[in-house]
Amino acid sequence: MALNKDRIEDAFLRLMIGAVKRVPYRARVRIFGWLTGYVIAPLAGFITKGVKNLQLIFPQMPRAEARALARRVAINFGKTTIENYSKEELSEVLRHCRIDGPGLADFKAALAEGRGVMVVSGHLGNYETLRVAIHNMGYPVAALYRPAKNPYFNAHYKTTMESLTGPGFDQGRRGVMAFVRHVQKGGVAAMLFDVRATRYGDVEFFGHPAPTSPFPAEISLKTGALLLPVFCHRCEDGIHHEVHFETPIAHSTAAEMTREMTRRLEAQVRRFPDQWLWIHDRWGTEKQRAQRAARSKEA
């Protein structure tokens, strides 16, 4: 039964993507954003989840405001999804977008020296644009990703991701080892670290503990790679993007480097609250938060 459900969901998504890709790029992005914000996200419960997360972090925010913000987040996510299935057009758009920041010179210097670069970012704007922008500069980018629960969707999701910029490695043992080797050899790798990684300890994010993987910092320390936060923002026209290379995070301990990564991301989310993925389970449910707190006290 589950497999049939997965097949149906995947077929529906493929049908929508295929239909929307028949229209010009700008209209395609806007249409899929609208479909996600007003059809898919409400049916999937993403708007409700976004409201809960927003009111956890901003308890004084009126529910109507939180709901409107969660819908804008879902629209951005829909735009991001169809952009990533439109590789050629997205790549061309990025050739005319602003790509800057104090860390850009550090990035190029490290690669010129044969030193690997571990790029870290979060689910902000179209987070894949950082990889496309770097690829446009002539540097293939490896990605570490969490496989989607739907195996049919995951198959074309991985193919699409790799077609954008370079190899994609899943978070299994072999994938992780290959990912680390890529950095060790002086390559560029990118990772979104703001997923709910329950096997690791908590890092404070917006004043609440959030389970966070120190893996990017550990790779950087192990390989000597530059640890470089890079963040993407969608411009007001909804089509163009900005990619900002921040100053590198100095090597210290994995724990402190992870806290600094989190502080950098929080600052960006405060600037662009409707572009971060509030609709995912960053802090978990109230029950899950209470269970982690209880285990922390026992430890």
CSV table of C-alpha atoms in Angstrom, one decimal:
chain,number,residue,atom,x,y,z
A,1,MET,CA,0.0,0.0,0.0
A,2,ALA,CA,2.8,2.4,0.9
A,3,LEU,CA,4.6,1.7,-2.4
A,4,ASN,CA,1.4,2.4,-4.3
A,5,LYS,CA,1.0,5.7,-2.4
A,6,ASP,CA,4.6,6.6,-3.2
A,7,ARG,CA,4.0,5.8,-6.9
A,8,ILE,CA,0.9,8.0,-7.0
A,9,GLU,CA,2.6,10.9,-5.3
A,10,ASP,CA,5.6,10.6,-7.6
A,11,ALA,CA,3.5,10.4,-10.7
A,12,PHE,CA,1.4,13.4,-9.7
A,13,LEU,CA,4.6,15.5,-9.1
A,14,ARG,CA,6.1,14.4,-12.4
A,15,LEU,CA,2.9,15.3,-14.2
A,16,MET,CA,2.8,18.7,-12.7
A,17,ILE,CA,6.5,19.4,-13.4
A,18,GLY,CA,6.1,18.1,-17.0
A,19,ALA,CA,3.1,20.3,-17.6
A,20,VAL,CA,4.6,23.5,-16.1
A,21,LYS,CA,7.9,23.0,-18.0
A,22,ARG,CA,5.9,23.6,-21.2
A,23,VAL,CA,5.5,27.3,-20.4
A,24,PRO,CA,8.3,30.0,-20.5
A,25,TYR,CA,10.7,30.0,-17.6
A,26,ARG,CA,9.5,33.1,-15.7
A,27,ALA,CA,5.8,32.0,-15.9
A,28,ARG,CA,6.8,28.5,-15.0
A,29,VAL,CA,8.5,29.6,-11.8
A,30,ARG,CA,5.6,31.8,-10.8
A,31,ILE,CA,3.0,29.1,-11.6
A,32,PHE,CA,4.7,26.4,-9.6
A,33,GLY,CA,5.2,28.7,-6.7
A,34,TRP,CA,1.5,29.5,-6.7
A,35,LEU,CA,0.6,25.8,-7.0
A,36,THR,CA,2.8,24.9,-4.1
A,37,GLY,CA,1.7,27.7,-1.9
A,38,TYR,CA,-2.0,27.4,-2.5
A,39,VAL,CA,-2.6,23.7,-3.3
A,40,ILE,CA,0.2,21.4,-2.4
A,41,ALA,CA,1.4,22.9,0.9
A,42,PRO,CA,-2.0,23.2,2.4
A,43,LEU,CA,-3.0,19.7,1.5
A,44,ALA,CA,0.3,18.3,2.8
A,45,GLY,CA,0.0,20.1,6.1
A,46,PHE,CA,3.0,22.3,5.5
A,47,ILE,CA,1.2,25.6,6.2
A,48,THR,CA,0.1,24.3,9.6
A,49,LYS,CA,3.6,23.0,10.4
A,50,GLY,CA,5.1,26.4,9.4
A,51,VAL,CA,2.6,28.3,11.7
A,52,LYS,CA,3.5,26.0,14.6
A,53,ASN,CA,7.2,26.6,14.1
A,54,LEU,CA,6.8,30.4,13.7
A,55,GLN,CA,4.7,30.7,16.8
A,56,LEU,CA,7.2,28.6,18.8
A,57,ILE,CA,10.0,31.1,17.9
A,58,PHE,CA,7.8,34.2,17.8
A,59,PRO,CA,5.0,33.5,20.3
A,60,GLN,CA,3.7,37.1,20.0
A,61,MET,CA,3.2,36.8,16.2
A,62,PRO,CA,-0.6,36.7,15.4
A,63,ARG,CA,-1.7,33.5,13.8
A,64,ALA,CA,-2.9,35.3,10.6
A,65,GLU,CA,0.6,36.8,10.2
A,66,ALA,CA,2.3,33.4,10.8
A,67,ARG,CA,0.0,31.8,8.3
A,68,ALA,CA,0.7,34.4,5.6
A,69,LEU,CA,4.4,34.1,6.2
A,70,ALA,CA,4.2,30.2,6.0
A,71,ARG,CA,2.4,30.5,2.7
A,72,ARG,CA,5.2,32.8,1.3
A,73,VAL,CA,7.7,30.2,2.5
A,74,ALA,CA,5.8,27.5,0.6
A,75,ILE,CA,5.6,29.6,-2.5
A,76,ASN,CA,9.4,30.1,-2.4
A,77,PHE,CA,9.9,26.4,-1.9
A,78,GLY,CA,7.7,25.7,-5.0
A,79,LYS,CA,9.7,28.2,-7.1
A,80,THR,CA,12.9,26.5,-5.9
A,81,THR,CA,11.6,23.1,-6.8
A,82,ILE,CA,10.8,24.0,-10.4
A,83,GLU,CA,13.9,26.1,-10.8
A,84,ASN,CA,16.0,23.0,-9.9
A,85,TYR,CA,14.2,21.0,-12.6
A,86,SER,CA,15.1,23.8,-15.1
A,87,LYS,CA,18.8,23.5,-15.1
A,88,GLU,CA,19.7,25.4,-18.2
A,89,GLU,CA,17.5,28.4,-17.5
A,90,LEU,CA,18.5,28.6,-13.9
A,91,SER,CA,22.2,28.5,-14.8
A,92,GLU,CA,21.7,31.3,-17.4
A,93,VAL,CA,19.7,33.5,-14.9
A,94,LEU,CA,22.6,33.1,-12.4
A,95,ARG,CA,25.1,34.4,-14.9
A,96,HIS,CA,23.3,37.8,-14.5
A,97,CYS,CA,22.9,37.7,-10.7
A,98,ARG,CA,24.9,39.3,-8.0
A,99,ILE,CA,27.5,37.0,-6.5
A,100,ASP,CA,29.8,38.6,-4.0
A,101,GLY,CA,30.9,38.8,-0.4
A,102,PRO,CA,34.1,39.0,1.6
A,103,GLY,CA,34.6,35.2,1.4
A,104,LEU,CA,34.7,35.0,-2.4
A,105,ALA,CA,38.4,36.0,-2.4
A,106,ASP,CA,39.1,33.4,0.3
A,107,PHE,CA,37.3,30.8,-1.7
A,108,LYS,CA,39.3,31.3,-4.9
A,109,ALA,CA,42.6,31.6,-2.9
A,110,ALA,CA,42.0,28.2,-1.2
A,111,LEU,CA,41.3,26.4,-4.4
A,112,ALA,CA,44.3,28.0,-6.1
A,113,GLU,CA,46.4,26.5,-3.3
A,114,GLY,CA,44.9,23.1,-3.7
A,115,ARG,CA,43.0,23.4,-0.5
A,116,GLY,CA,39.5,21.9,-0.3
A,117,VAL,CA,36.5,24.1,0.5
A,118,MET,CA,33.6,22.9,2.7
A,119,VAL,CA,30.7,25.2,1.9
A,120,VAL,CA,27.9,25.3,4.5
A,121,SER,CA,24.5,26.8,4.1
A,122,GLY,CA,20.8,26.4,5.1
A,123,HIS,CA,17.4,26.0,3.4
A,124,LEU,CA,17.3,29.7,2.5
A,125,GLY,CA,16.2,31.2,-0.8
A,126,ASN,CA,16.9,28.7,-3.5
A,127,TYR,CA,19.7,27.0,-1.6
A,128,GLU,CA,20.8,25.1,-4.8
A,129,THR,CA,21.8,28.3,-6.5
A,130,LEU,CA,25.0,28.5,-4.5
A,131,ARG,CA,26.1,25.2,-6.2
A,132,VAL,CA,25.0,26.4,-9.6
A,133,ALA,CA,26.8,29.7,-9.2
A,134,ILE,CA,30.0,27.9,-8.1
A,135,HIS,CA,29.7,25.5,-11.0
A,136,ASN,CA,29.3,28.5,-13.4
A,137,MET,CA,32.7,29.7,-12.1
A,138,GLY,CA,34.2,26.4,-13.3
A,139,TYR,CA,34.3,24.4,-10.0
A,140,PRO,CA,32.3,21.2,-9.8
A,141,VAL,CA,30.5,20.9,-6.4
A,142,ALA,CA,29.8,17.7,-4.5
A,143,ALA,CA,26.7,17.6,-2.4
A,144,LEU,CA,25.7,15.4,0.6
A,145,TYR,CA,22.0,14.8,0.7
A,146,ARG,CA,19.4,13.0,2.8
A,147,PRO,CA,17.5,10.6,0.5
A,148,ALA,CA,13.8,11.3,0.1
A,149,LYS,CA,11.4,8.9,1.8
A,150,ASN,CA,9.7,8.3,-1.5
A,151,PRO,CA,12.1,6.0,-3.5
A,152,TYR,CA,10.5,6.9,-6.8
A,153,PHE,CA,10.8,10.6,-6.2
A,154,ASN,CA,14.3,10.2,-4.8
A,155,ALA,CA,15.6,8.6,-8.0
A,156,HIS,CA,14.9,11.6,-10.2
A,157,TYR,CA,15.6,14.0,-7.4
A,158,LYS,CA,19.2,12.7,-7.2
A,159,THR,CA,19.6,12.8,-11.0
A,160,THR,CA,18.3,16.4,-11.1
A,161,MET,CA,20.6,17.4,-8.3
A,162,GLU,CA,23.7,15.9,-9.9
A,163,SER,CA,22.8,17.4,-13.3
A,164,LEU,CA,22.9,20.8,-11.8
A,165,THR,CA,26.5,20.9,-10.5
A,166,GLY,CA,28.3,17.7,-9.8
A,167,PRO,CA,28.2,14.4,-7.8
A,168,GLY,CA,25.6,13.8,-5.0
A,169,PHE,CA,26.4,11.5,-2.2
A,170,ASP,CA,23.7,10.1,0.2
A,171,GLN,CA,24.3,10.1,3.9
A,172,GLY,CA,25.1,6.4,4.1
A,173,ARG,CA,28.6,5.2,5.1
A,174,ARG,CA,29.9,4.9,1.5
A,175,GLY,CA,28.5,8.3,0.5
A,176,VAL,CA,30.0,10.0,3.5
A,177,MET,CA,33.5,8.5,2.8
A,178,ALA,CA,33.3,9.6,-0.9
A,179,PHE,CA,32.2,13.1,0.1
A,180,VAL,CA,35.2,13.4,2.5
A,181,ARG,CA,37.6,12.2,-0.1
A,182,HIS,CA,36.4,14.8,-2.6
A,183,VAL,CA,37.2,17.5,-0.1
A,184,GLN,CA,40.6,15.9,0.8
A,185,LYS,CA,41.6,16.1,-2.8
A,186,GLY,CA,41.1,19.8,-2.9
A,187,GLY,CA,37.5,19.9,-4.2
A,188,VAL,CA,34.5,21.9,-3.4
A,189,ALA,CA,31.7,20.3,-1.4
A,190,ALA,CA,28.5,21.8,-0.1
A,191,MET,CA,26.1,20.8,2.7
A,192,LEU,CA,22.9,22.2,4.2
A,193,PHE,CA,23.4,21.7,7.9
A,194,ASP,CA,20.0,23.0,9.2
A,195,VAL,CA,18.2,19.7,9.2
A,196,ARG,CA,17.0,18.0,12.4
A,197,ALA,CA,19.8,15.6,13.1
A,198,THR,CA,18.5,13.7,16.2
A,199,ARG,CA,21.6,11.5,16.7
A,200,TYR,CA,23.7,14.7,17.6
A,201,GLY,CA,23.5,17.2,20.4
A,202,ASP,CA,21.6,20.4,20.5
A,203,VAL,CA,22.7,23.8,19.4
A,204,GLU,CA,20.6,26.9,20.3
A,205,PHE,CA,18.8,28.2,17.2
A,206,PHE,CA,16.4,31.1,17.7
A,207,GLY,CA,16.6,30.5,21.5
A,208,HIS,CA,15.6,26.9,21.3
A,209,PRO,CA,17.7,23.7,21.3
A,210,ALA,CA,17.9,22.2,17.8
A,211,PRO,CA,19.7,18.9,17.1
A,212,THR,CA,22.5,19.8,14.8
A,213,SER,CA,25.2,17.8,13.0
A,214,PRO,CA,28.8,19.0,13.6
A,215,PHE,CA,29.8,17.0,10.4
A,216,PRO,CA,30.8,20.0,8.2
A,217,ALA,CA,33.1,21.3,11.0
A,218,GLU,CA,34.6,17.9,11.6
A,219,ILE,CA,35.3,17.5,7.8
A,220,SER,CA,36.9,20.9,7.7
A,221,LEU,CA,39.1,20.0,10.7
A,222,LYS,CA,40.0,16.6,9.4
A,223,THR,CA,40.9,17.7,5.9
A,224,GLY,CA,42.2,21.2,6.6
A,225,ALA,CA,39.5,22.6,4.3
A,226,LEU,CA,38.2,26.1,4.4
A,227,LEU,CA,34.8,26.2,6.2
A,228,LEU,CA,32.8,28.8,4.3
A,229,PRO,CA,29.2,29.9,4.9
A,230,VAL,CA,27.5,30.9,1.6
A,231,PHE,CA,23.8,32.0,1.6
A,232,CYS,CA,21.3,32.6,-1.2
A,233,HIS,CA,18.5,35.1,-1.3
A,234,ARG,CA,15.7,35.4,-3.8
A,235,CYS,CA,15.3,38.9,-5.2
A,236,GLU,CA,12.1,40.9,-5.1
A,237,ASP,CA,11.3,40.1,-8.7
A,238,GLY,CA,11.0,36.4,-7.6
A,239,ILE,CA,13.2,35.2,-10.5
A,240,HIS,CA,16.8,36.5,-9.8
A,241,HIS,CA,19.0,35.6,-6.9
A,242,GLU,CA,21.9,36.9,-4.8
A,243,VAL,CA,24.7,34.5,-3.6
A,244,HIS,CA,26.7,35.9,-0.7
A,245,PHE,CA,30.1,34.4,0.4
A,246,GLU,CA,30.6,35.2,4.0
A,247,THR,CA,34.0,35.3,5.8
A,248,PRO,CA,35.3,31.8,6.6
A,249,ILE,CA,34.8,30.3,10.0
A,250,ALA,CA,38.2,29.9,11.8
A,251,HIS,CA,39.2,26.4,12.8
A,252,SER,CA,38.7,25.8,16.6
A,253,THR,CA,36.6,23.0,17.9
A,254,ALA,CA,33.8,21.3,16.0
A,255,ALA,CA,31.3,22.4,18.6
A,256,GLU,CA,32.3,26.0,18.5
A,257,MET,CA,32.4,26.0,14.7
A,258,THR,CA,29.0,24.5,14.5
A,259,ARG,CA,27.6,27.1,16.9
A,260,GLU,CA,29.1,29.8,14.7
A,261,MET,CA,27.5,28.3,11.6
A,262,THR,CA,24.2,28.4,13.4
A,263,ARG,CA,24.6,32.0,14.4
A,264,ARG,CA,25.4,33.0,10.9
A,265,LEU,CA,22.3,31.2,9.6
A,266,GLU,CA,20.1,32.7,12.2
A,267,ALA,CA,21.2,36.2,11.2
A,268,GLN,CA,20.3,35.5,7.6
A,269,VAL,CA,16.9,34.1,8.5
A,270,ARG,CA,16.1,37.2,10.5
A,271,ARG,CA,16.9,39.2,7.4
A,272,PHE,CA,14.8,37.0,5.1
A,273,PRO,CA,12.2,35.2,7.2
A,274,ASP,CA,9.9,34.3,4.3
A,275,GLN,CA,12.8,32.6,2.5
A,276,TRP,CA,13.8,30.0,5.1
A,277,LEU,CA,12.1,26.6,5.3
A,278,TRP,CA,9.9,27.1,8.4
A,279,ILE,CA,7.8,24.2,7.1
A,280,HIS,CA,10.3,21.5,8.0
A,281,ASP,CA,10.8,19.8,11.4
A,282,ARG,CA,13.8,21.8,12.7
A,283,TRP,CA,12.9,21.6,16.4
A,284,GLY,CA,10.6,18.6,16.3
A,285,THR,CA,7.2,18.3,18.0
A,286,GLU,CA,6.5,19.5,21.5
A,287,LYS,CA,6.6,15.8,22.7
A,288,GLN,CA,10.0,15.2,20.9
A,289,ARG,CA,11.4,18.4,22.4
A,290,ALA,CA,10.3,17.3,25.9
A,291,GLN,CA,11.9,13.9,25.4
A,292,ARG,CA,15.2,15.3,24.4
A,293,ALA,CA,15.2,17.7,27.3
A,294,ALA,CA,14.5,14.8,29.7
A,295,ARG,CA,17.3,12.8,28.2
A,296,SER,CA,19.6,15.8,28.5
A,297,LYS,CA,18.9,16.1,32.2
A,298,GLU,CA,19.5,12.4,32.8
A,299,ALA,CA,22.8,12.6,31.1
